[in-house]
Amino acid sequence: MFQNLLNLFFPEVCLGCSRLLLSGEKTICTACRHELPQTLHHLNPNNEAFKKFYGKVAVEHVSTFAYFEKKGLMQSMIHALKYQDMDEVGSLLGHWYAHDLKKLPIINEIDLIIPVPLHPRKMQERGYNQVSRFGRSLSEELKIPLNETLLVRNVYSKTQTKKNLLSRTEVQNKNIFDVTETQNQQGKHILLIDDVLTTGSTLEACCQALLKIPNVKISIVCMAMTK
């Protein structure tokens, strides 16, 4: 009843086209949902995202859900998730992508889902990790535990407002991440997740930290990827 009253006075609109959302629609309308520029990486193991890590770090699988295009729908969705506290975007993308990922045999080998972490100070400033809701949805749909404490970020990086969203998603310091323990995780297959894959430097740094775990395997899934 209360939600119906809220919708009456503050109707929800689509992040893509700004039209009123119909009953059953969340965040974006059905029409915009079908216009999302999906990568279909899950259909091609040797895809463009996987190739970004050639010769840099050993990974078992890499895929992203959709392309991040300037002034496109995914840009609006990621921006709302990251800077407007709309964590329902992460949940929605997680549920959508999980349906594709379930078709991959390698998903049955995954032991843990780990989001790229924020530094504790950044977490305090923002109040949430924008990747966590995506991870919780994947965990729920794929029936794989989510671990948000194994991988930590040691270096605080102040947001540089003069840089665009994509510039802020990548780091150059390869020692910026670390793992909290190694022995109990040895031999496990970890699914590392993030919001946007650009150069891959952030994820590469995360992988270097995770590779301190004996015999670990790493796969990567992101919400979006730049073309």
GROMACS .gro file of C-alpha atoms in nm, residues 37-220:
model
  184
   37PRO     CA    1   2.431  -0.391  -2.634
   38GLN     CA    2   2.511  -0.736  -2.496
   39THR     CA    3   2.857  -0.877  -2.566
   40LEU     CA    4   2.755  -1.246  -2.579
   41HIS     CA    5   3.100  -1.331  -2.442
   42HIS     CA    6   2.959  -1.639  -2.272
   43LEU     CA    7   2.914  -1.795  -2.617
   44ASN     CA    8   3.282  -1.752  -2.710
   45PRO     CA    9   3.552  -1.868  -2.462
   46ASN     CA   10   3.824  -1.692  -2.664
   47ASN     CA   11   3.643  -1.357  -2.661
   48GLU     CA   12   3.785  -1.004  -2.664
   49ALA     CA   13   3.764  -0.970  -2.285
   50PHE     CA   14   3.961  -1.292  -2.232
   51LYS     CA   15   4.226  -1.171  -2.477
   52LYS     CA   16   4.292  -0.860  -2.265
   53PHE     CA   17   4.475  -1.081  -2.016
   54TYR     CA   18   4.695  -1.267  -2.265
   55GLY     CA   19   5.054  -1.269  -2.141
   56LYS     CA   20   4.963  -1.075  -1.827
   57VAL     CA   21   4.797  -1.313  -1.584
   58ALA     CA   22   4.659  -1.667  -1.605
   59VAL     CA   23   4.279  -1.675  -1.604
   60GLU     CA   24   4.038  -1.956  -1.684
   61HIS     CA   25   3.748  -1.751  -1.818
   62VAL     CA   26   3.658  -1.385  -1.876
   63SER     CA   27   3.323  -1.246  -1.986
   64THR     CA   28   3.119  -0.928  -1.955
   65PHE     CA   29   2.747  -0.871  -1.987
   66ALA     CA   30   2.717  -0.562  -2.210
   67TYR     CA   31   2.919  -0.292  -2.383
   68PHE     CA   32   2.980   0.038  -2.206
   69GLU     CA   33   2.924   0.311  -2.463
   70LYS     CA   34   2.954   0.686  -2.415
   71LYS     CA   35   2.608   0.832  -2.344
   72GLY     CA   36   2.465   0.482  -2.375
   73LEU     CA   37   2.228   0.291  -2.149
   74MET     CA   38   2.499   0.094  -1.970
   75GLN     CA   39   2.681   0.418  -1.889
   76SER     CA   40   2.363   0.552  -1.729
   77MET     CA   41   2.310   0.230  -1.534
   78ILE     CA   42   2.668   0.203  -1.407
   79HIS     CA   43   2.676   0.572  -1.314
   80ALA     CA   44   2.350   0.536  -1.120
   81LEU     CA   45   2.490   0.231  -0.943
   82LYS     CA   46   2.825   0.386  -0.861
   83TYR     CA   47   2.735   0.743  -0.775
   84GLN     CA   48   2.362   0.763  -0.708
   85ASP     CA   49   2.325   0.480  -0.456
   86MET     CA   50   2.102   0.280  -0.693
   87ASP     CA   51   2.231  -0.062  -0.592
   88GLU     CA   52   1.921  -0.219  -0.747
   89VAL     CA   53   2.104  -0.176  -1.078
   90GLY     CA   54   2.371  -0.420  -0.963
   91SER     CA   55   2.107  -0.664  -0.849
   92LEU     CA   56   1.925  -0.646  -1.180
   93LEU     CA   57   2.241  -0.697  -1.386
   94GLY     CA   58   2.344  -0.986  -1.164
   95HIS     CA   59   2.014  -1.168  -1.210
   96TRP     CA   60   2.018  -1.109  -1.586
   97TYR     CA   61   2.375  -1.223  -1.640
   98ALA     CA   62   2.341  -1.525  -1.414
   99HIS     CA   63   2.094  -1.675  -1.661
  100ASP     CA   64   2.364  -1.667  -1.930
  101LEU     CA   65   2.644  -1.783  -1.701
  102LYS     CA   66   2.446  -2.087  -1.589
  103LYS     CA   67   2.495  -2.226  -1.940
  104LEU     CA   68   2.874  -2.236  -1.894
  105PRO     CA   69   3.020  -2.569  -1.767
  106ILE     CA   70   3.306  -2.380  -1.598
  107ILE     CA   71   3.060  -2.209  -1.361
  108ASN     CA   72   3.005  -2.545  -1.192
  109GLU     CA   73   3.373  -2.538  -1.092
  110ILE     CA   74   3.358  -2.200  -0.914
  111ASP     CA   75   3.402  -2.212  -0.534
  112LEU     CA   76   3.383  -1.841  -0.440
  113ILE     CA   77   3.264  -1.512  -0.584
  114ILE     CA   78   3.484  -1.215  -0.486
  115PRO     CA   79   3.412  -0.850  -0.575
  116VAL     CA   80   3.692  -0.603  -0.639
  117PRO     CA   81   3.712  -0.434  -0.296
  118LEU     CA   82   3.712  -0.070  -0.197
  119HIS     CA   83   3.963   0.074   0.047
  120PRO     CA   84   3.803   0.101   0.396
  121ARG     CA   85   3.822   0.481   0.379
  122LYS     CA   86   3.651   0.488   0.039
  123MET     CA   87   3.391   0.243   0.171
  124GLN     CA   88   3.321   0.478   0.461
  125GLU     CA   89   3.290   0.777   0.226
  126ARG     CA   90   3.064   0.605  -0.027
  127GLY     CA   91   2.880   0.381   0.217
  128TYR     CA   92   2.874   0.078  -0.013
  129ASN     CA   93   3.073  -0.118  -0.269
  130GLN     CA   94   2.893  -0.084  -0.602
  131VAL     CA   95   3.000  -0.435  -0.705
  132SER     CA   96   2.863  -0.610  -0.395
  133ARG     CA   97   2.497  -0.609  -0.499
  134PHE     CA   98   2.597  -0.756  -0.837
  135GLY     CA   99   2.789  -1.023  -0.647
  136ARG     CA  100   2.501  -1.102  -0.414
  137SER     CA  101   2.267  -1.153  -0.708
  138LEU     CA  102   2.516  -1.380  -0.884
  139SER     CA  103   2.567  -1.572  -0.560
  140GLU     CA  104   2.193  -1.617  -0.514
  141GLU     CA  105   2.128  -1.729  -0.871
  142LEU     CA  106   2.437  -1.947  -0.916
  143LYS     CA  107   2.433  -2.093  -0.563
  144ILE     CA  108   2.798  -1.997  -0.507
  145PRO     CA  109   2.918  -1.830  -0.182
  146LEU     CA  110   3.014  -1.462  -0.189
  147ASN     CA  111   3.331  -1.371   0.001
  148GLU     CA  112   3.392  -0.999   0.063
  149THR     CA  113   3.680  -1.034   0.309
  150LEU     CA  114   3.943  -1.247   0.134
  151LEU     CA  115   4.063  -0.974  -0.104
  152VAL     CA  116   4.147  -0.633   0.043
  153ARG     CA  117   4.257  -0.298  -0.096
  154ASN     CA  118   4.554  -0.150   0.090
  155VAL     CA  119   4.595   0.182  -0.089
  156TYR     CA  120   4.344   0.464  -0.074
  157SER     CA  121   4.282   0.635  -0.406
  158LYS     CA  122   4.110   0.971  -0.383
  159THR     CA  123   3.840   1.021  -0.645
  160GLN     CA  124   3.964   1.251  -0.919
  161THR     CA  125   3.657   1.440  -1.029
  162LYS     CA  126   3.825   1.580  -1.339
  163LYS     CA  127   3.860   1.230  -1.477
  164ASN     CA  128   3.571   1.042  -1.629
  165LEU     CA  129   3.407   0.730  -1.486
  166LEU     CA  130   3.621   0.488  -1.685
  167SER     CA  131   3.950   0.652  -1.590
  168ARG     CA  132   3.862   0.610  -1.225
  169THR     CA  133   3.798   0.237  -1.260
  170GLU     CA  134   4.160   0.148  -1.338
  171VAL     CA  135   4.474   0.152  -1.122
  172GLN     CA  136   4.840   0.127  -1.204
  173ASN     CA  137   4.983   0.013  -0.870
  174LYS     CA  138   5.017  -0.364  -0.897
  175ASN     CA  139   5.059  -0.403  -0.519
  176ILE     CA  140   4.742  -0.220  -0.428
  177PHE     CA  141   4.556  -0.541  -0.334
  178ASP     CA  142   4.632  -0.828  -0.097
  179VAL     CA  143   4.470  -1.142   0.044
  180THR     CA  144   4.385  -1.190   0.410
  181GLU     CA  145   4.473  -1.560   0.418
  182THR     CA  146   4.590  -1.830   0.181
  183GLN     CA  147   4.598  -2.181   0.327
  184ASN     CA  148   4.224  -2.240   0.363
  185GLN     CA  149   4.165  -2.118   0.008
  186GLN     CA  150   4.429  -2.320  -0.172
  187GLY     CA  151   4.317  -2.507  -0.482
  188LYS     CA  152   3.992  -2.310  -0.512
  189HIS     CA  153   3.847  -2.157  -0.825
  190ILE     CA  154   3.757  -1.792  -0.766
  191LEU     CA  155   3.518  -1.581  -0.971
  192LEU     CA  156   3.645  -1.222  -0.952
  193ILE     CA  157   3.382  -0.960  -1.040
  194ASP     CA  158   3.387  -0.588  -1.119
  195ASP     CA  159   3.174  -0.320  -1.281
  196VAL     CA  160   3.353  -0.205  -1.599
  197LEU     CA  161   3.642  -0.374  -1.780
  198THR     CA  162   3.857  -0.118  -1.963
  199THR     CA  163   4.232  -0.187  -1.979
  200GLY     CA  164   4.210  -0.465  -1.723
  201SER     CA  165   4.479  -0.320  -1.493
  202THR     CA  166   4.261  -0.324  -1.179
  203LEU     CA  167   4.160  -0.685  -1.233
  204GLU     CA  168   4.516  -0.782  -1.318
  205ALA     CA  169   4.633  -0.633  -0.987
  206CYS     CA  170   4.361  -0.827  -0.805
  207CYS     CA  171   4.466  -1.148  -0.977
  208GLN     CA  172   4.830  -1.096  -0.878
  209ALA     CA  173   4.720  -1.080  -0.515
  210LEU     CA  174   4.492  -1.383  -0.544
  211LEU     CA  175   4.770  -1.584  -0.707
  212LYS     CA  176   4.945  -1.584  -0.369
  213ILE     CA  177   4.697  -1.860  -0.284
  214PRO     CA  178   4.852  -2.200  -0.371
  215ASN     CA  179   4.704  -2.366  -0.682
  216VAL     CA  180   4.426  -2.107  -0.713
  217LYS     CA  181   4.230  -2.067  -1.035
  218ILE     CA  182   4.070  -1.737  -1.135
  219SER     CA  183   3.784  -1.647  -1.366
  220ILE     CA  184   3.650  -1.295  -1.423
   0.00000   0.00000   0.00000
